[in-house]
Amino acid sequence: LSCVERGALSGGFCGVVVATVVAPFDAIKIQAQNEKLSAMKVFRRLLRDGGWGALTHGWLATLVHLIISQAVFFSTYEYVLGRLSDAPDAKVDWRPAIAGGVAGVVEWSTCMTTDTIKTRVQAGPLHTRYVDAVKGIYAETGFRGFYRGYLPILLRAVPVNASSYFIIETVNDALARLRRHPPGEEKS
C-alpha cells in the first residue's frame, strides 16, 4: 500500500473506533446545548426515555462522518507531505504544518455535510433517521444548509491542524534523534 492508501485505511479504522467512543458524549453534549440543560440532566433523561441504548443515539451518523472524514484527512495529509520537497538544509521542517493545514481544509470541504447531518440526527429525538435529517436540512435551507458555519470551520481548521502536525512531527523527529544518539553517548 502507498502512504496515501495507508493514510486512508488507518484513518477509516480510526473513525470506527473514535465514533464508538465519542457518539454517546456527542449525543449528550448536543442535546444539552440545544435544550440549555446540564449534561447530567440530558444523560438521565436519555436513560429514562430510551435506556442505555439511547446513549448510542446518532452512532451510525457519527460512524459515517468519522470514517469518511478521518480517511480523507489522513490520506490528504500523507499525499501533501509526500509531494512537498524535502529541504535538507532547513533548520525547521514546515512540511507537516502545510500538509496538516491543507488536510484540514480538504477534510472539512468534503465532510462538512456529514458533520451537519450527524449533528442534526443527534440533536433530534431518539430514533431520528439519517435520511430524515438530510431531507429536513435540505427542505429548510437547501444545499447551503449543509455548509452552515463553513468559513469559521475553515478558519479554525488551518491553524489547528497545521500547528498540531507541525508539533507532532517535530517532537517525533526529536525523539527519533534522541533514540539514535542518547544524551551522554558519544557520536561516532
mmCIF file with all atom_site columns, C-alpha atoms in Angstrom:
data_model
loop_
_atom_site.group_PDB
_atom_site.id
_atom_site.type_symbol
_atom_site.label_atom_id
_atom_site.label_alt_id
_atom_site.label_comp_id
_atom_site.label_asym_id
_atom_site.label_entity_id
_atom_site.label_seq_id
_atom_site.pdbx_PDB_ins_code
_atom_site.Cartn_x
_atom_site.Cartn_y
_atom_site.Cartn_z
_atom_site.occupancy
_atom_site.B_iso_or_equiv
_atom_site.pdbx_formal_charge
_atom_site.auth_seq_id
_atom_site.auth_comp_id
_atom_site.auth_asym_id
_atom_site.auth_atom_id
_atom_site.pdbx_PDB_model_num
ATOM 1   C CA . LEU A 1 1   ? 0.000   0.000  0.000  1.00 0.00 ? 1   LEU A CA 1
ATOM 2   C CA . SER A 1 2   ? 1.141   3.543  -0.706 1.00 0.00 ? 2   SER A CA 1
ATOM 3   C CA . CYS A 1 3   ? 1.371   6.049  2.141  1.00 0.00 ? 3   CYS A CA 1
ATOM 4   C CA . VAL A 1 4   ? -1.832  7.686  0.841  1.00 0.00 ? 4   VAL A CA 1
ATOM 5   C CA . GLU A 1 5   ? -3.682  4.347  0.859  1.00 0.00 ? 5   GLU A CA 1
ATOM 6   C CA . ARG A 1 6   ? -2.335  3.577  4.343  1.00 0.00 ? 6   ARG A CA 1
ATOM 7   C CA . GLY A 1 7   ? -3.483  7.023  5.479  1.00 0.00 ? 7   GLY A CA 1
ATOM 8   C CA . ALA A 1 8   ? -6.994  6.409  4.131  1.00 0.00 ? 8   ALA A CA 1
ATOM 9   C CA . LEU A 1 9   ? -7.194  2.919  5.626  1.00 0.00 ? 9   LEU A CA 1
ATOM 10  C CA . SER A 1 10  ? -5.808  3.843  9.039  1.00 0.00 ? 10  SER A CA 1
ATOM 11  C CA . GLY A 1 11  ? -7.966  6.987  9.088  1.00 0.00 ? 11  GLY A CA 1
ATOM 12  C CA . GLY A 1 12  ? -11.068 4.923  8.319  1.00 0.00 ? 12  GLY A CA 1
ATOM 13  C CA . PHE A 1 13  ? -10.299 2.460  11.105 1.00 0.00 ? 13  PHE A CA 1
ATOM 14  C CA . CYS A 1 14  ? -9.605  5.395  13.411 1.00 0.00 ? 14  CYS A CA 1
ATOM 15  C CA . GLY A 1 15  ? -13.063 6.714  12.518 1.00 0.00 ? 15  GLY A CA 1
ATOM 16  C CA . VAL A 1 16  ? -14.702 3.443  13.592 1.00 0.00 ? 16  VAL A CA 1
ATOM 17  C CA . VAL A 1 17  ? -13.016 3.470  16.998 1.00 0.00 ? 17  VAL A CA 1
ATOM 18  C CA . VAL A 1 18  ? -13.485 7.189  17.618 1.00 0.00 ? 18  VAL A CA 1
ATOM 19  C CA . ALA A 1 19  ? -17.174 7.041  16.596 1.00 0.00 ? 19  ALA A CA 1
ATOM 20  C CA . THR A 1 20  ? -17.804 4.298  19.121 1.00 0.00 ? 20  THR A CA 1
ATOM 21  C CA . VAL A 1 21  ? -16.120 6.299  21.889 1.00 0.00 ? 21  VAL A CA 1
ATOM 22  C CA . VAL A 1 22  ? -17.392 9.771  21.054 1.00 0.00 ? 22  VAL A CA 1
ATOM 23  C CA . ALA A 1 23  ? -21.008 9.188  19.919 1.00 0.00 ? 23  ALA A CA 1
ATOM 24  C CA . PRO A 1 24  ? -22.517 8.929  23.431 1.00 0.00 ? 24  PRO A CA 1
ATOM 25  C CA . PHE A 1 25  ? -20.701 12.071 24.581 1.00 0.00 ? 25  PHE A CA 1
ATOM 26  C CA . ASP A 1 26  ? -21.731 13.970 21.434 1.00 0.00 ? 26  ASP A CA 1
ATOM 27  C CA . ALA A 1 27  ? -25.370 12.933 21.844 1.00 0.00 ? 27  ALA A CA 1
ATOM 28  C CA . ILE A 1 28  ? -25.391 14.263 25.397 1.00 0.00 ? 28  ILE A CA 1
ATOM 29  C CA . LYS A 1 29  ? -23.435 17.437 24.551 1.00 0.00 ? 29  LYS A CA 1
ATOM 30  C CA . ILE A 1 30  ? -25.529 18.413 21.523 1.00 0.00 ? 30  ILE A CA 1
ATOM 31  C CA . GLN A 1 31  ? -28.841 17.890 23.303 1.00 0.00 ? 31  GLN A CA 1
ATOM 32  C CA . ALA A 1 32  ? -27.594 19.714 26.403 1.00 0.00 ? 32  ALA A CA 1
ATOM 33  C CA . GLN A 1 33  ? -26.550 22.689 24.279 1.00 0.00 ? 33  GLN A CA 1
ATOM 34  C CA . ASN A 1 34  ? -29.783 22.776 22.277 1.00 0.00 ? 34  ASN A CA 1
ATOM 35  C CA . GLU A 1 35  ? -32.034 22.428 25.320 1.00 0.00 ? 35  GLU A CA 1
ATOM 36  C CA . LYS A 1 36  ? -29.895 24.574 27.627 1.00 0.00 ? 36  LYS A CA 1
ATOM 37  C CA . LEU A 1 37  ? -29.735 21.767 30.177 1.00 0.00 ? 37  LEU A CA 1
ATOM 38  C CA . SER A 1 38  ? -26.848 20.280 32.086 1.00 0.00 ? 38  SER A CA 1
ATOM 39  C CA . ALA A 1 39  ? -25.165 17.243 30.608 1.00 0.00 ? 39  ALA A CA 1
ATOM 40  C CA . MET A 1 40  ? -26.212 15.237 33.665 1.00 0.00 ? 40  MET A CA 1
ATOM 41  C CA . LYS A 1 41  ? -29.909 16.107 33.154 1.00 0.00 ? 41  LYS A CA 1
ATOM 42  C CA . VAL A 1 42  ? -29.713 15.070 29.495 1.00 0.00 ? 42  VAL A CA 1
ATOM 43  C CA . PHE A 1 43  ? -27.867 11.878 30.449 1.00 0.00 ? 43  PHE A CA 1
ATOM 44  C CA . ARG A 1 44  ? -30.584 10.954 32.962 1.00 0.00 ? 44  ARG A CA 1
ATOM 45  C CA . ARG A 1 45  ? -33.373 11.806 30.511 1.00 0.00 ? 45  ARG A CA 1
ATOM 46  C CA . LEU A 1 46  ? -31.789 9.695  27.760 1.00 0.00 ? 46  LEU A CA 1
ATOM 47  C CA . LEU A 1 47  ? -31.507 6.751  30.151 1.00 0.00 ? 47  LEU A CA 1
ATOM 48  C CA . ARG A 1 48  ? -35.096 7.229  31.367 1.00 0.00 ? 48  ARG A CA 1
ATOM 49  C CA . ASP A 1 49  ? -36.581 7.578  27.873 1.00 0.00 ? 49  ASP A CA 1
ATOM 50  C CA . GLY A 1 50  ? -34.516 5.027  25.981 1.00 0.00 ? 50  GLY A CA 1
ATOM 51  C CA . GLY A 1 51  ? -32.334 3.038  28.350 1.00 0.00 ? 51  GLY A CA 1
ATOM 52  C CA . TRP A 1 52  ? -28.620 2.510  27.768 1.00 0.00 ? 52  TRP A CA 1
ATOM 53  C CA . GLY A 1 53  ? -29.282 2.196  24.040 1.00 0.00 ? 53  GLY A CA 1
ATOM 54  C CA . ALA A 1 54  ? -30.262 5.879  23.954 1.00 0.00 ? 54  ALA A CA 1
ATOM 55  C CA . LEU A 1 55  ? -26.612 6.729  24.542 1.00 0.00 ? 55  LEU A CA 1
ATOM 56  C CA . THR A 1 56  ? -25.862 5.355  21.094 1.00 0.00 ? 56  THR A CA 1
ATOM 57  C CA . HIS A 1 57  ? -28.259 7.913  19.579 1.00 0.00 ? 57  HIS A CA 1
ATOM 58  C CA . GLY A 1 58  ? -26.606 9.088  16.385 1.00 0.00 ? 58  GLY A CA 1
ATOM 59  C CA . TRP A 1 59  ? -23.877 6.440  16.407 1.00 0.00 ? 59  TRP A CA 1
ATOM 60  C CA . LEU A 1 60  ? -24.413 5.460  12.771 1.00 0.00 ? 60  LEU A CA 1
ATOM 61  C CA . ALA A 1 61  ? -24.334 9.098  11.630 1.00 0.00 ? 61  ALA A CA 1
ATOM 62  C CA . THR A 1 62  ? -21.179 9.630  13.702 1.00 0.00 ? 62  THR A CA 1
ATOM 63  C CA . LEU A 1 63  ? -19.650 6.488  12.215 1.00 0.00 ? 63  LEU A CA 1
ATOM 64  C CA . VAL A 1 64  ? -20.376 7.589  8.646  1.00 0.00 ? 64  VAL A CA 1
ATOM 65  C CA . HIS A 1 65  ? -18.924 11.037 9.301  1.00 0.00 ? 65  HIS A CA 1
ATOM 66  C CA . LEU A 1 66  ? -15.771 9.905  11.091 1.00 0.00 ? 66  LEU A CA 1
ATOM 67  C CA . ILE A 1 67  ? -14.851 7.062  8.749  1.00 0.00 ? 67  ILE A CA 1
ATOM 68  C CA . ILE A 1 68  ? -15.036 9.397  5.764  1.00 0.00 ? 68  ILE A CA 1
ATOM 69  C CA . SER A 1 69  ? -13.505 12.461 7.428  1.00 0.00 ? 69  SER A CA 1
ATOM 70  C CA . GLN A 1 70  ? -10.587 10.622 9.002  1.00 0.00 ? 70  GLN A CA 1
ATOM 71  C CA . ALA A 1 71  ? -9.843  8.709  5.786  1.00 0.00 ? 71  ALA A CA 1
ATOM 72  C CA . VAL A 1 72  ? -9.936  11.974 3.807  1.00 0.00 ? 72  VAL A CA 1
ATOM 73  C CA . PHE A 1 73  ? -7.808  13.833 6.353  1.00 0.00 ? 73  PHE A CA 1
ATOM 74  C CA . PHE A 1 74  ? -5.035  11.259 6.714  1.00 0.00 ? 74  PHE A CA 1
ATOM 75  C CA . SER A 1 75  ? -4.818  10.342 3.030  1.00 0.00 ? 75  SER A CA 1
ATOM 76  C CA . THR A 1 76  ? -4.637  14.050 2.143  1.00 0.00 ? 76  THR A CA 1
ATOM 77  C CA . TYR A 1 77  ? -2.024  14.667 4.826  1.00 0.00 ? 77  TYR A CA 1
ATOM 78  C CA . GLU A 1 78  ? 0.151   11.827 3.522  1.00 0.00 ? 78  GLU A CA 1
ATOM 79  C CA . TYR A 1 79  ? -0.329  12.887 -0.107 1.00 0.00 ? 79  TYR A CA 1
ATOM 80  C CA . VAL A 1 80  ? 0.605   16.533 0.508  1.00 0.00 ? 80  VAL A CA 1
ATOM 81  C CA . LEU A 1 81  ? 3.501   15.599 2.782  1.00 0.00 ? 81  LEU A CA 1
ATOM 82  C CA . GLY A 1 82  ? 4.835   13.266 0.098  1.00 0.00 ? 82  GLY A CA 1
ATOM 83  C CA . ARG A 1 83  ? 4.527   15.898 -2.643 1.00 0.00 ? 83  ARG A CA 1
ATOM 84  C CA . LEU A 1 84  ? 6.419   18.601 -0.771 1.00 0.00 ? 84  LEU A CA 1
ATOM 85  C CA . SER A 1 85  ? 10.132  18.500 -1.462 1.00 0.00 ? 85  SER A CA 1
ATOM 86  C CA . ASP A 1 86  ? 12.499  17.912 1.406  1.00 0.00 ? 86  ASP A CA 1
ATOM 87  C CA . ALA A 1 87  ? 14.646  20.882 2.336  1.00 0.00 ? 87  ALA A CA 1
ATOM 88  C CA . PRO A 1 88  ? 17.686  19.172 3.893  1.00 0.00 ? 88  PRO A CA 1
ATOM 89  C CA . ASP A 1 89  ? 19.419  22.420 4.888  1.00 0.00 ? 89  ASP A CA 1
ATOM 90  C CA . ALA A 1 90  ? 16.357  23.967 6.529  1.00 0.00 ? 90  ALA A CA 1
ATOM 91  C CA . LYS A 1 91  ? 16.531  24.409 10.287 1.00 0.00 ? 91  LYS A CA 1
ATOM 92  C CA . VAL A 1 92  ? 12.763  23.910 10.541 1.00 0.00 ? 92  VAL A CA 1
ATOM 93  C CA . ASP A 1 93  ? 10.671  21.447 8.534  1.00 0.00 ? 93  ASP A CA 1
ATOM 94  C CA . TRP A 1 94  ? 7.404   23.230 7.720  1.00 0.00 ? 94  TRP A CA 1
ATOM 95  C CA . ARG A 1 95  ? 6.042   20.416 5.543  1.00 0.00 ? 95  ARG A CA 1
ATOM 96  C CA . PRO A 1 96  ? 3.890   18.867 8.315  1.00 0.00 ? 96  PRO A CA 1
ATOM 97  C CA . ALA A 1 97  ? 2.315   22.264 9.040  1.00 0.00 ? 97  ALA A CA 1
ATOM 98  C CA . ILE A 1 98  ? 1.477   22.795 5.369  1.00 0.00 ? 98  ILE A CA 1
ATOM 99  C CA . ALA A 1 99  ? 0.188   19.225 4.963  1.00 0.00 ? 99  ALA A CA 1
ATOM 100 C CA . GLY A 1 100 ? -1.875  19.477 8.156  1.00 0.00 ? 100 GLY A CA 1
ATOM 101 C CA . GLY A 1 101 ? -3.442  22.780 7.126  1.00 0.00 ? 101 GLY A CA 1
ATOM 102 C CA . VAL A 1 102 ? -4.281  21.533 3.633  1.00 0.00 ? 102 VAL A CA 1
ATOM 103 C CA . ALA A 1 103 ? -5.644  18.242 5.013  1.00 0.00 ? 103 ALA A CA 1
ATOM 104 C CA . GLY A 1 104 ? -7.911  20.171 7.386  1.00 0.00 ? 104 GLY A CA 1
ATOM 105 C CA . VAL A 1 105 ? -9.312  22.252 4.531  1.00 0.00 ? 105 VAL A CA 1
ATOM 106 C CA . VAL A 1 106 ? -9.889  19.198 2.321  1.00 0.00 ? 106 VAL A CA 1
ATOM 107 C CA . GLU A 1 107 ? -11.453 17.225 5.186  1.00 0.00 ? 107 GLU A CA 1
ATOM 108 C CA . TRP A 1 108 ? -13.955 19.934 6.105  1.00 0.00 ? 108 TRP A CA 1
ATOM 109 C CA . SER A 1 109 ? -14.682 20.841 2.492  1.00 0.00 ? 109 SER A CA 1
ATOM 110 C CA . THR A 1 110 ? -15.627 17.246 1.719  1.00 0.00 ? 110 THR A CA 1
ATOM 111 C CA . CYS A 1 111 ? -17.103 16.239 5.074  1.00 0.00 ? 111 CYS A CA 1
ATOM 112 C CA . MET A 1 112 ? -18.947 19.295 6.384  1.00 0.00 ? 112 MET A CA 1
ATOM 113 C CA . THR A 1 113 ? -22.169 17.768 5.073  1.00 0.00 ? 113 THR A CA 1
ATOM 114 C CA . THR A 1 114 ? -21.759 14.535 7.030  1.00 0.00 ? 114 THR A CA 1
ATOM 115 C CA . ASP A 1 115 ? -20.948 16.521 10.186 1.00 0.00 ? 115 ASP A CA 1
ATOM 116 C CA . THR A 1 116 ? -24.057 18.669 9.728  1.00 0.00 ? 116 THR A CA 1
ATOM 117 C CA . ILE A 1 117 ? -26.219 15.566 9.226  1.00 0.00 ? 117 ILE A CA 1
ATOM 118 C CA . LYS A 1 118 ? -24.626 13.854 12.248 1.00 0.00 ? 118 LYS A CA 1
ATOM 119 C CA . THR A 1 119 ? -25.361 16.864 14.426 1.00 0.00 ? 119 THR A CA 1
ATOM 120 C CA . ARG A 1 120 ? -28.977 17.044 13.202 1.00 0.00 ? 120 ARG A CA 1
ATOM 121 C CA . VAL A 1 121 ? -29.501 13.357 13.950 1.00 0.00 ? 121 VAL A CA 1
ATOM 122 C CA . GLN A 1 122 ? -28.031 13.693 17.431 1.00 0.00 ? 122 GLN A CA 1
ATOM 123 C CA . ALA A 1 123 ? -29.983 16.877 18.161 1.00 0.00 ? 123 ALA A CA 1
ATOM 124 C CA . GLY A 1 124 ? -33.255 15.248 17.143 1.00 0.00 ? 124 GLY A CA 1
ATOM 125 C CA . PRO A 1 125 ? -35.497 12.940 19.087 1.00 0.00 ? 125 PRO A CA 1
ATOM 126 C CA . LEU A 1 126 ? -34.398 9.357  19.680 1.00 0.00 ? 126 LEU A CA 1
ATOM 127 C CA . HIS A 1 127 ? -34.504 7.222  16.538 1.00 0.00 ? 127 HIS A CA 1
ATOM 128 C CA . THR A 1 128 ? -34.104 10.192 14.159 1.00 0.00 ? 128 THR A CA 1
ATOM 129 C CA . ARG A 1 129 ? -33.136 8.640  10.837 1.00 0.00 ? 129 ARG A CA 1
ATOM 130 C CA . TYR A 1 130 ? -30.162 9.772  8.741  1.00 0.00 ? 130 TYR A CA 1
ATOM 131 C CA . VAL A 1 131 ? -32.279 10.200 5.622  1.00 0.00 ? 131 VAL A CA 1
ATOM 132 C CA . ASP A 1 132 ? -34.838 12.289 7.552  1.00 0.00 ? 132 ASP A CA 1
ATOM 133 C CA . ALA A 1 133 ? -32.065 14.593 8.761  1.00 0.00 ? 133 ALA A CA 1
ATOM 134 C CA . VAL A 1 134 ? -30.853 15.047 5.171  1.00 0.00 ? 134 VAL A CA 1
ATOM 135 C CA . LYS A 1 135 ? -34.375 15.808 3.931  1.00 0.00 ? 135 LYS A CA 1
ATOM 136 C CA . GLY A 1 136 ? -35.020 18.203 6.817  1.00 0.00 ? 136 GLY A CA 1
ATOM 137 C CA . ILE A 1 137 ? -31.848 20.210 6.267  1.00 0.00 ? 137 ILE A CA 1
ATOM 138 C CA . TYR A 1 138 ? -32.481 20.451 2.541  1.00 0.00 ? 138 TYR A CA 1
ATOM 139 C CA . ALA A 1 139 ? -36.157 21.404 2.985  1.00 0.00 ? 139 ALA A CA 1
ATOM 140 C CA . GLU A 1 140 ? -35.283 24.176 5.455  1.00 0.00 ? 140 GLU A CA 1
ATOM 141 C CA . THR A 1 141 ? -32.256 25.784 3.813  1.00 0.00 ? 141 THR A CA 1
ATOM 142 C CA . GLY A 1 142 ? -31.422 23.955 0.608  1.00 0.00 ? 142 GLY A CA 1
ATOM 143 C CA . PHE A 1 143 ? -27.930 22.775 -0.229 1.00 0.00 ? 143 PHE A CA 1
ATOM 144 C CA . ARG A 1 144 ? -26.366 25.724 1.625  1.00 0.00 ? 144 ARG A CA 1
ATOM 145 C CA . GLY A 1 145 ? -27.742 24.377 4.897  1.00 0.00 ? 145 GLY A CA 1
ATOM 146 C CA . PHE A 1 146 ? -25.233 21.544 4.811  1.00 0.00 ? 146 PHE A CA 1
ATOM 147 C CA . TYR A 1 147 ? -22.401 24.103 4.871  1.00 0.00 ? 147 TYR A CA 1
ATOM 148 C CA . ARG A 1 148 ? -23.673 26.458 7.558  1.00 0.00 ? 148 ARG A CA 1
ATOM 149 C CA . GLY A 1 149 ? -20.641 27.657 9.529  1.00 0.00 ? 149 GLY A CA 1
ATOM 150 C CA . TYR A 1 150 ? -18.179 26.601 6.803  1.00 0.00 ? 150 TYR A CA 1
ATOM 151 C CA . LEU A 1 151 ? -15.970 29.715 6.911  1.00 0.00 ? 151 LEU A CA 1
ATOM 152 C CA . PRO A 1 152 ? -15.388 29.641 10.689 1.00 0.00 ? 152 PRO A CA 1
ATOM 153 C CA . ILE A 1 153 ? -14.673 25.905 10.459 1.00 0.00 ? 153 ILE A CA 1
ATOM 154 C CA . LEU A 1 154 ? -12.015 26.526 7.793  1.00 0.00 ? 154 LEU A CA 1
ATOM 155 C CA . LEU A 1 155 ? -10.536 29.464 9.691  1.00 0.00 ? 155 LEU A CA 1
ATOM 156 C CA . ARG A 1 156 ? -10.164 27.128 12.668 1.00 0.00 ? 156 ARG A CA 1
ATOM 157 C CA . ALA A 1 157 ? -9.062  24.035 10.714 1.00 0.00 ? 157 ALA A CA 1
ATOM 158 C CA . VAL A 1 158 ? -5.967  25.544 9.134  1.00 0.00 ? 158 VAL A CA 1
ATOM 159 C CA . PRO A 1 159 ? -4.158  26.775 12.262 1.00 0.00 ? 159 PRO A CA 1
ATOM 160 C CA . VAL A 1 160 ? -5.318  23.875 14.436 1.00 0.00 ? 160 VAL A CA 1
ATOM 161 C CA . ASN A 1 161 ? -4.197  21.159 12.021 1.00 0.00 ? 161 ASN A CA 1
ATOM 162 C CA . ALA A 1 162 ? -1.088  23.000 10.853 1.00 0.00 ? 162 ALA A CA 1
ATOM 163 C CA . SER A 1 163 ? 0.145   23.565 14.406 1.00 0.00 ? 163 SER A CA 1
ATOM 164 C CA . SER A 1 164 ? -0.849  20.073 15.582 1.00 0.00 ? 164 SER A CA 1
ATOM 165 C CA . TYR A 1 165 ? 1.005   18.225 12.848 1.00 0.00 ? 165 TYR A CA 1
ATOM 166 C CA . PHE A 1 166 ? 3.980   20.570 12.984 1.00 0.00 ? 166 PHE A CA 1
ATOM 167 C CA . ILE A 1 167 ? 4.347   19.801 16.710 1.00 0.00 ? 167 ILE A CA 1
ATOM 168 C CA . ILE A 1 168 ? 3.648   16.070 16.318 1.00 0.00 ? 168 ILE A CA 1
ATOM 169 C CA . GLU A 1 169 ? 6.273   15.629 13.584 1.00 0.00 ? 169 GLU A CA 1
ATOM 170 C CA . THR A 1 170 ? 8.813   17.935 15.259 1.00 0.00 ? 170 THR A CA 1
ATOM 171 C CA . VAL A 1 171 ? 8.555   16.037 18.565 1.00 0.00 ? 171 VAL A CA 1
ATOM 172 C CA . ASN A 1 172 ? 8.650   12.657 16.769 1.00 0.00 ? 172 ASN A CA 1
ATOM 173 C CA . ASP A 1 173 ? 11.819  13.727 14.915 1.00 0.00 ? 173 ASP A CA 1
ATOM 174 C CA . ALA A 1 174 ? 13.429  14.940 18.149 1.00 0.00 ? 174 ALA A CA 1
ATOM 175 C CA . LEU A 1 175 ? 12.566  11.669 19.906 1.00 0.00 ? 175 LEU A CA 1
ATOM 176 C CA . ALA A 1 176 ? 13.963  9.657  16.998 1.00 0.00 ? 176 ALA A CA 1
ATOM 177 C CA . ARG A 1 177 ? 17.226  11.639 17.190 1.00 0.00 ? 177 ARG A CA 1
ATOM 178 C CA . LEU A 1 178 ? 17.380  11.004 20.945 1.00 0.00 ? 178 LEU A CA 1
ATOM 179 C CA . ARG A 1 179 ? 16.912  7.266  20.409 1.00 0.00 ? 179 ARG A CA 1
ATOM 180 C CA . ARG A 1 180 ? 19.710  7.220  17.837 1.00 0.00 ? 180 ARG A CA 1
ATOM 181 C CA . HIS A 1 181 ? 22.016  9.383  19.953 1.00 0.00 ? 181 HIS A CA 1
ATOM 182 C CA . PRO A 1 182 ? 21.051  9.333  23.663 1.00 0.00 ? 182 PRO A CA 1
ATOM 183 C CA . PRO A 1 183 ? 22.473  12.163 25.810 1.00 0.00 ? 183 PRO A CA 1
ATOM 184 C CA . GLY A 1 184 ? 25.895  11.310 27.160 1.00 0.00 ? 184 GLY A CA 1
ATOM 185 C CA . GLU A 1 185 ? 26.603  8.857  24.350 1.00 0.00 ? 185 GLU A CA 1
ATOM 186 C CA . GLU A 1 186 ? 29.389  9.855  22.017 1.00 0.00 ? 186 GLU A CA 1
ATOM 187 C CA . LYS A 1 187 ? 28.516  10.194 18.370 1.00 0.00 ? 187 LYS A CA 1
ATOM 188 C CA . SER A 1 188 ? 30.610  8.001  16.115 1.00 0.00 ? 188 SER A CA 1
#
